[in-house]
CSV table of C-alpha atoms in Angstrom, one decimal:
chain,number,residue,atom,x,y,z
A,1,MET,CA,172.9,17.7,187.1
A,2,ALA,CA,171.5,14.2,187.5
A,3,GLY,CA,167.9,15.3,186.8
A,4,THR,CA,168.9,17.6,184.0
A,5,PHE,CA,170.8,14.8,182.2
A,6,THR,CA,167.8,12.4,182.6
A,7,PHE,CA,165.4,15.1,181.3
A,8,VAL,CA,167.5,15.9,178.2
A,9,GLN,CA,168.0,12.1,177.7
A,10,SER,CA,164.3,11.4,177.8
A,11,PHE,CA,163.5,14.4,175.5
A,12,VAL,CA,166.1,13.1,172.9
A,13,TYR,CA,164.6,9.6,173.1
A,14,VAL,CA,161.1,11.0,172.3
A,15,LEU,CA,162.4,13.0,169.4
A,16,LEU,CA,164.4,10.2,167.9
A,17,ILE,CA,161.5,7.7,168.1
A,18,TYR,CA,159.1,10.4,166.7
A,19,LEU,CA,161.4,11.0,163.8
A,20,GLN,CA,161.4,7.2,163.1
A,21,GLY,CA,157.6,7.5,162.5
A,22,PHE,CA,156.2,6.1,165.7
A,23,THR,CA,152.9,7.8,167.0
A,24,PRO,CA,150.8,7.1,170.0
A,25,LYS,CA,148.1,5.8,167.7
A,26,GLU,CA,150.2,2.6,167.4
A,27,MET,CA,150.1,2.0,171.2
A,28,VAL,CA,149.1,-1.5,172.3
A,29,ASN,CA,149.0,-0.8,176.1
A,30,PRO,CA,147.1,1.8,178.0
A,31,TRP,CA,148.8,5.0,179.3
A,32,LYS,CA,148.3,3.9,182.9
A,33,THR,CA,150.7,1.1,182.4
A,34,TYR,CA,153.4,3.5,181.4
A,35,VAL,CA,152.6,5.9,184.3
A,36,LYS,CA,153.6,3.0,186.7
A,37,LEU,CA,156.6,2.1,184.6
A,38,SER,CA,157.8,5.7,184.3
A,39,ALA,CA,157.4,6.5,188.0
A,40,VAL,CA,159.7,3.5,188.8
A,41,LEU,CA,162.1,4.3,186.0
A,42,MET,CA,162.6,7.9,186.9
A,43,GLY,CA,162.9,7.0,190.6
A,44,SER,CA,165.6,4.5,189.8
A,45,HIS,CA,167.5,7.0,187.6
A,46,GLY,CA,167.3,9.7,190.2
A,47,LEU,CA,168.5,7.5,193.1
A,48,THR,CA,171.3,6.0,191.1
A,49,LYS,CA,172.7,9.3,189.9
A,50,GLY,CA,172.0,11.0,193.2
A,51,SER,CA,173.9,8.3,195.2
A,52,LEU,CA,177.2,9.3,193.6
A,53,ALA,CA,177.1,12.4,195.9
A,54,PHE,CA,177.4,10.0,198.9
A,55,LEU,CA,179.2,6.9,197.3
A,56,ASN,CA,182.3,6.8,195.1
A,57,TYR,CA,182.0,5.1,191.8
A,58,PRO,CA,183.6,1.7,192.8
A,59,ALA,CA,181.2,1.5,195.7
A,60,GLN,CA,178.2,2.2,193.5
A,61,ILE,CA,179.4,-0.4,190.9
A,62,MET,CA,179.5,-3.0,193.7
A,63,PHE,CA,176.0,-2.4,194.7
A,64,LYS,CA,174.7,-2.2,191.1
A,65,SER,CA,176.4,-5.5,190.3
A,66,THR,CA,174.1,-7.3,192.6
A,67,LYS,CA,171.0,-6.3,190.6
A,68,VAL,CA,170.6,-9.6,188.9
A,69,LEU,CA,169.9,-11.3,192.3
A,70,PRO,CA,166.9,-9.2,193.3
A,71,VAL,CA,165.7,-9.3,189.7
A,72,MET,CA,165.6,-13.1,189.9
A,73,VAL,CA,163.9,-13.1,193.3
A,74,MET,CA,161.3,-10.5,192.4
A,75,GLY,CA,160.5,-12.3,189.2
A,76,ALA,CA,158.7,-15.0,191.2
A,77,PHE,CA,156.2,-12.5,192.5
A,78,ILE,CA,155.3,-10.3,189.5
A,79,PRO,CA,151.7,-11.0,188.4
A,80,GLY,CA,151.6,-12.4,184.9
A,81,LEU,CA,155.2,-13.6,185.1
A,82,ARG,CA,156.0,-15.9,188.1
A,83,ARG,CA,159.4,-16.9,186.9
A,84,LYS,CA,160.9,-20.1,188.3
A,85,TYR,CA,164.7,-20.2,187.9
A,86,PRO,CA,166.7,-23.4,188.2
A,87,ALA,CA,169.5,-23.7,190.8
A,88,HIS,CA,172.4,-23.4,188.4
A,89,GLU,CA,171.1,-19.9,187.3
A,90,TYR,CA,171.2,-18.7,190.8
A,91,ALA,CA,174.7,-20.1,191.2
A,92,SER,CA,175.7,-18.4,187.9
A,93,ALA,CA,174.4,-15.0,189.1
A,94,LEU,CA,176.1,-15.3,192.4
A,95,LEU,CA,179.5,-16.2,190.8
A,96,LEU,CA,179.1,-13.2,188.4
A,97,VAL,CA,178.2,-10.8,191.2
A,98,VAL,CA,181.0,-11.9,193.5
A,99,GLY,CA,183.5,-11.8,190.7
A,100,LEU,CA,182.6,-8.3,189.6
A,101,ILE,CA,182.7,-7.1,193.2
A,102,LEU,CA,186.2,-8.5,193.7
A,103,PHE,CA,187.3,-6.9,190.5
A,104,THR,CA,185.8,-3.6,191.4
A,105,LEU,CA,187.4,-3.6,194.9
A,106,ALA,CA,190.8,-4.2,193.3
A,107,ASP,CA,190.1,-1.4,190.9
A,108,ALA,CA,189.5,1.1,193.8
A,109,GLN,CA,192.5,3.2,194.7
A,110,THR,CA,191.1,3.9,198.1
A,111,SER,CA,188.6,2.2,200.3
A,112,PRO,CA,185.0,2.6,199.0
A,113,ASN,CA,183.1,5.4,200.7
A,114,PHE,CA,180.0,3.8,202.3
A,115,SER,CA,177.9,6.7,203.4
A,116,MET,CA,174.6,5.4,204.9
A,117,VAL,CA,172.6,8.0,202.9
A,118,GLY,CA,174.2,6.6,199.7
A,119,VAL,CA,173.7,3.0,200.7
A,120,VAL,CA,170.0,3.7,201.3
A,121,MET,CA,169.7,5.5,198.0
A,122,ILE,CA,171.4,2.8,195.9
A,123,SER,CA,169.5,0.1,197.8
A,124,GLY,CA,166.2,1.8,196.8
A,125,ALA,CA,167.4,2.0,193.2
A,126,LEU,CA,168.2,-1.7,193.2
A,127,ILE,CA,164.7,-2.6,194.4
A,128,MET,CA,163.2,-0.3,191.7
A,129,ASP,CA,165.5,-1.8,189.1
A,130,ALA,CA,164.4,-5.3,190.1
A,131,PHE,CA,160.7,-4.4,189.8
A,132,LEU,CA,161.3,-2.4,186.5
A,133,GLY,CA,163.0,-5.2,184.6
A,134,ASN,CA,160.4,-7.8,185.6
A,135,PHE,CA,157.5,-5.4,184.9
A,136,GLN,CA,158.9,-4.7,181.4
A,137,GLU,CA,159.1,-8.4,180.8
A,138,ALA,CA,155.6,-8.9,182.0
A,139,ILE,CA,154.3,-6.3,179.6
A,140,PHE,CA,156.1,-8.0,176.7
A,141,THR,CA,154.8,-11.4,177.9
A,142,LEU,CA,151.1,-10.4,178.3
A,143,SER,CA,151.1,-8.1,175.2
A,144,PRO,CA,153.4,-9.7,172.6
A,145,GLU,CA,152.5,-6.9,170.1
A,146,THR,CA,154.3,-4.3,172.3
A,147,THR,CA,157.4,-2.9,170.5
A,148,GLN,CA,160.6,-1.6,172.1
A,149,MET,CA,159.9,1.8,170.5
A,150,GLU,CA,156.4,2.0,172.1
A,151,MET,CA,157.8,1.2,175.6
A,152,LEU,CA,160.7,3.6,175.4
A,153,PHE,CA,158.6,6.4,173.8
A,154,CYS,CA,155.7,6.2,176.2
A,155,SER,CA,157.7,5.7,179.3
A,156,SER,CA,159.9,8.8,178.3
A,157,VAL,CA,156.9,11.0,177.5
A,158,VAL,CA,155.2,10.1,180.8
A,159,GLY,CA,158.4,10.3,182.7
A,160,LEU,CA,159.3,13.9,181.7
A,161,PRO,CA,156.7,15.5,184.0
A,162,PHE,CA,158.0,13.4,187.0
A,163,LEU,CA,161.4,15.1,186.7
A,164,ILE,CA,160.3,18.7,186.9
A,165,PRO,CA,159.0,19.0,190.5
A,166,PRO,CA,162.1,17.7,192.2
A,167,MET,CA,164.3,19.8,189.9
A,168,VAL,CA,162.4,22.9,190.8
A,169,LEU,CA,162.3,22.1,194.6
A,170,THR,CA,166.1,21.4,194.8
A,171,GLY,CA,167.0,24.4,192.6
A,172,GLU,CA,168.8,22.1,190.1
A,173,LEU,CA,166.7,23.4,187.2
A,174,PHE,CA,167.9,27.0,187.7
A,175,LYS,CA,171.5,26.0,188.5
A,176,ALA,CA,171.7,23.8,185.4
A,177,TRP,CA,170.1,26.4,183.2
A,178,ASN,CA,172.6,29.1,184.3
A,179,SER,CA,175.6,26.7,184.1
A,180,CYS,CA,174.6,25.5,180.6
A,181,SER,CA,174.0,29.1,179.4
A,182,GLN,CA,177.6,30.0,180.3
A,183,HIS,CA,178.9,26.8,178.6
A,184,PRO,CA,176.5,26.0,175.7
A,185,TYR,CA,178.7,23.0,174.6
A,186,VAL,CA,177.4,21.1,177.6
A,187,TYR,CA,174.0,20.8,175.8
A,188,LEU,CA,175.8,19.3,172.8
A,189,VAL,CA,177.6,16.8,175.0
A,190,LEU,CA,174.3,15.8,176.7
A,191,VAL,CA,172.5,15.3,173.4
A,192,PHE,CA,175.3,13.2,171.9
A,193,GLU,CA,175.5,11.1,175.1
A,194,ALA,CA,171.7,10.6,175.0
A,195,MET,CA,171.8,9.5,171.4
A,196,ALA,CA,174.5,6.9,172.4
A,197,THR,CA,172.4,5.6,175.3
A,198,PHE,CA,169.4,5.4,173.1
A,199,VAL,CA,171.0,2.5,171.2
A,200,GLY,CA,171.7,0.9,174.5
A,201,GLN,CA,168.2,1.3,175.8
A,202,VAL,CA,166.6,-0.2,172.7
A,203,SER,CA,169.1,-3.1,173.0
A,204,VAL,CA,168.3,-3.8,176.6
A,205,LEU,CA,164.5,-3.7,175.9
A,206,SER,CA,165.1,-6.2,173.0
A,207,LEU,CA,167.0,-8.5,175.4
A,208,ILE,CA,164.2,-8.3,178.0
A,209,ALA,CA,161.6,-9.1,175.3
A,210,LEU,CA,163.6,-12.1,173.9
A,211,PHE,CA,165.4,-13.6,176.9
A,212,GLY,CA,163.8,-12.1,180.1
A,213,ALA,CA,164.8,-9.7,182.8
A,214,ALA,CA,167.2,-11.9,184.7
A,215,THR,CA,169.3,-12.9,181.6
A,216,THR,CA,169.4,-9.2,180.6
A,217,ALA,CA,170.6,-8.2,184.1
A,218,MET,CA,173.3,-10.8,183.8
A,219,VAL,CA,174.4,-9.4,180.4
A,220,THR,CA,174.5,-5.9,181.7
A,221,THR,CA,176.5,-7.0,184.8
A,222,ALA,CA,179.0,-8.9,182.5
A,223,ARG,CA,179.2,-5.7,180.4
A,224,LYS,CA,180.5,-3.8,183.5
A,225,ALA,CA,183.3,-6.4,183.9
A,226,VAL,CA,184.2,-6.1,180.2
A,227,THR,CA,184.3,-2.3,180.5
A,228,LEU,CA,186.6,-2.5,183.5
A,229,LEU,CA,188.8,-5.0,181.8
A,230,LEU,CA,189.1,-3.0,178.7
A,231,SER,CA,190.1,0.0,180.8
A,232,TYR,CA,193.1,-2.0,182.0
A,233,LEU,CA,194.1,-3.2,178.6
A,234,ILE,CA,193.8,0.2,176.9
A,235,PHE,CA,195.4,2.2,179.7
A,236,THR,CA,197.9,-0.6,180.6
A,237,LYS,CA,197.1,-0.6,184.3
A,238,PRO,CA,198.5,-3.4,186.4
A,239,LEU,CA,196.4,-6.5,187.0
A,240,THR,CA,196.6,-8.0,190.5
A,241,ASP,CA,195.8,-11.4,191.8
A,242,GLN,CA,192.5,-10.1,193.1
A,243,HIS,CA,191.7,-8.9,189.5
A,244,GLY,CA,192.5,-12.4,188.3
A,245,THR,CA,190.3,-14.0,190.9
A,246,GLY,CA,187.4,-11.7,190.0
A,247,LEU,CA,187.8,-12.5,186.3
A,248,LEU,CA,187.9,-16.2,187.0
A,249,LEU,CA,184.7,-16.1,189.0
A,250,ILE,CA,183.0,-14.0,186.2
A,251,ALA,CA,184.1,-16.6,183.6
A,252,MET,CA,182.8,-19.4,185.8
A,253,GLY,CA,179.4,-17.6,186.2
A,254,ILE,CA,179.1,-17.1,182.4
A,255,THR,CA,180.0,-20.8,181.9
A,256,VAL,CA,177.4,-22.0,184.4
A,257,LYS,CA,174.8,-19.8,182.7
A,258,LEU,CA,175.5,-21.6,179.4
A,259,LEU,CA,174.7,-25.0,180.8
A,260,PRO,CA,171.5,-26.5,179.3
A,261,ASP,CA,168.3,-26.2,181.3
A,262,LYS,CA,166.4,-29.4,181.5
A,263,ASN,CA,163.4,-27.6,183.1
A,264,PRO,CA,162.3,-24.5,181.1
A,265,TYR,CA,160.9,-21.4,182.9
A,266,LYS,CA,157.4,-21.8,184.3
A,267,ARG,CA,155.1,-19.0,183.7
A,268,SER,CA,151.9,-18.1,185.5
A,269,SER,CA,148.6,-19.6,184.4
A,270,THR,CA,147.5,-16.1,183.3
A,271,SER,CA,150.2,-15.8,180.7
A,272,SER,CA,149.8,-19.5,179.7
A,273,ALA,CA,146.1,-19.0,179.1
A,274,LYS,CA,146.8,-15.8,177.0
A,275,GLU,CA,149.3,-17.7,174.9
A,276,GLY,CA,146.7,-20.5,174.4
A,277,GLN,CA,144.2,-17.9,173.0
A,278,ASP,CA,146.7,-16.4,170.5
């Protein structure tokens, strides 16, 4: 159902943005930009959701928690971006990642299931995520007129056709159709969930446009920690010493991130020249 959910999600995104009045006539970037973006986006979604067939949820969270590190590393190689991060930001990201991994391991009732197929899939998703965030930031940097609505609308429109071939080849399209036909309420659940994630997607794109891909990755990583902590507070599950250590490292990582930066990010000469022309 991973492909089906992504397909319904993308369709709902397109419909919601269209209802808000956006049309392709307002596009700033060429379609080929969004073809590249959508290919990576759909590949990341597919690998992430598909990995759950080979990894349990805590194991997947541990791998996804490390996303901020490849995002920061890859940012130095993206044309038009060339991010240079100070040492304290790498330290902050490392503390945050280790803290969340410790917290997630403590949350697991059994040892995480590390199937090699799942590890390969989630590792591929991490590489795609790292490229995706930096590519989105590069688009916002080189084309400041780009809106979050344009990026989400165009990447969703272009991404929809990417989903159909694998769904047909794996038989998921027909299985999902038959299953949802027997239980129509599933479509309603998928639509409502897509509407909720739409708000999150727009928020993430806004963060990337304003603060960059690495900071956004740190925020989304911290969100995972908050989600796990709230589950303990709401359902009154016991907190162990390992939970406390993880939370302490997460707090330290956020604190280090808030330290003032004496040397601001250095961008590539391409982006600097473009800014000088504006």
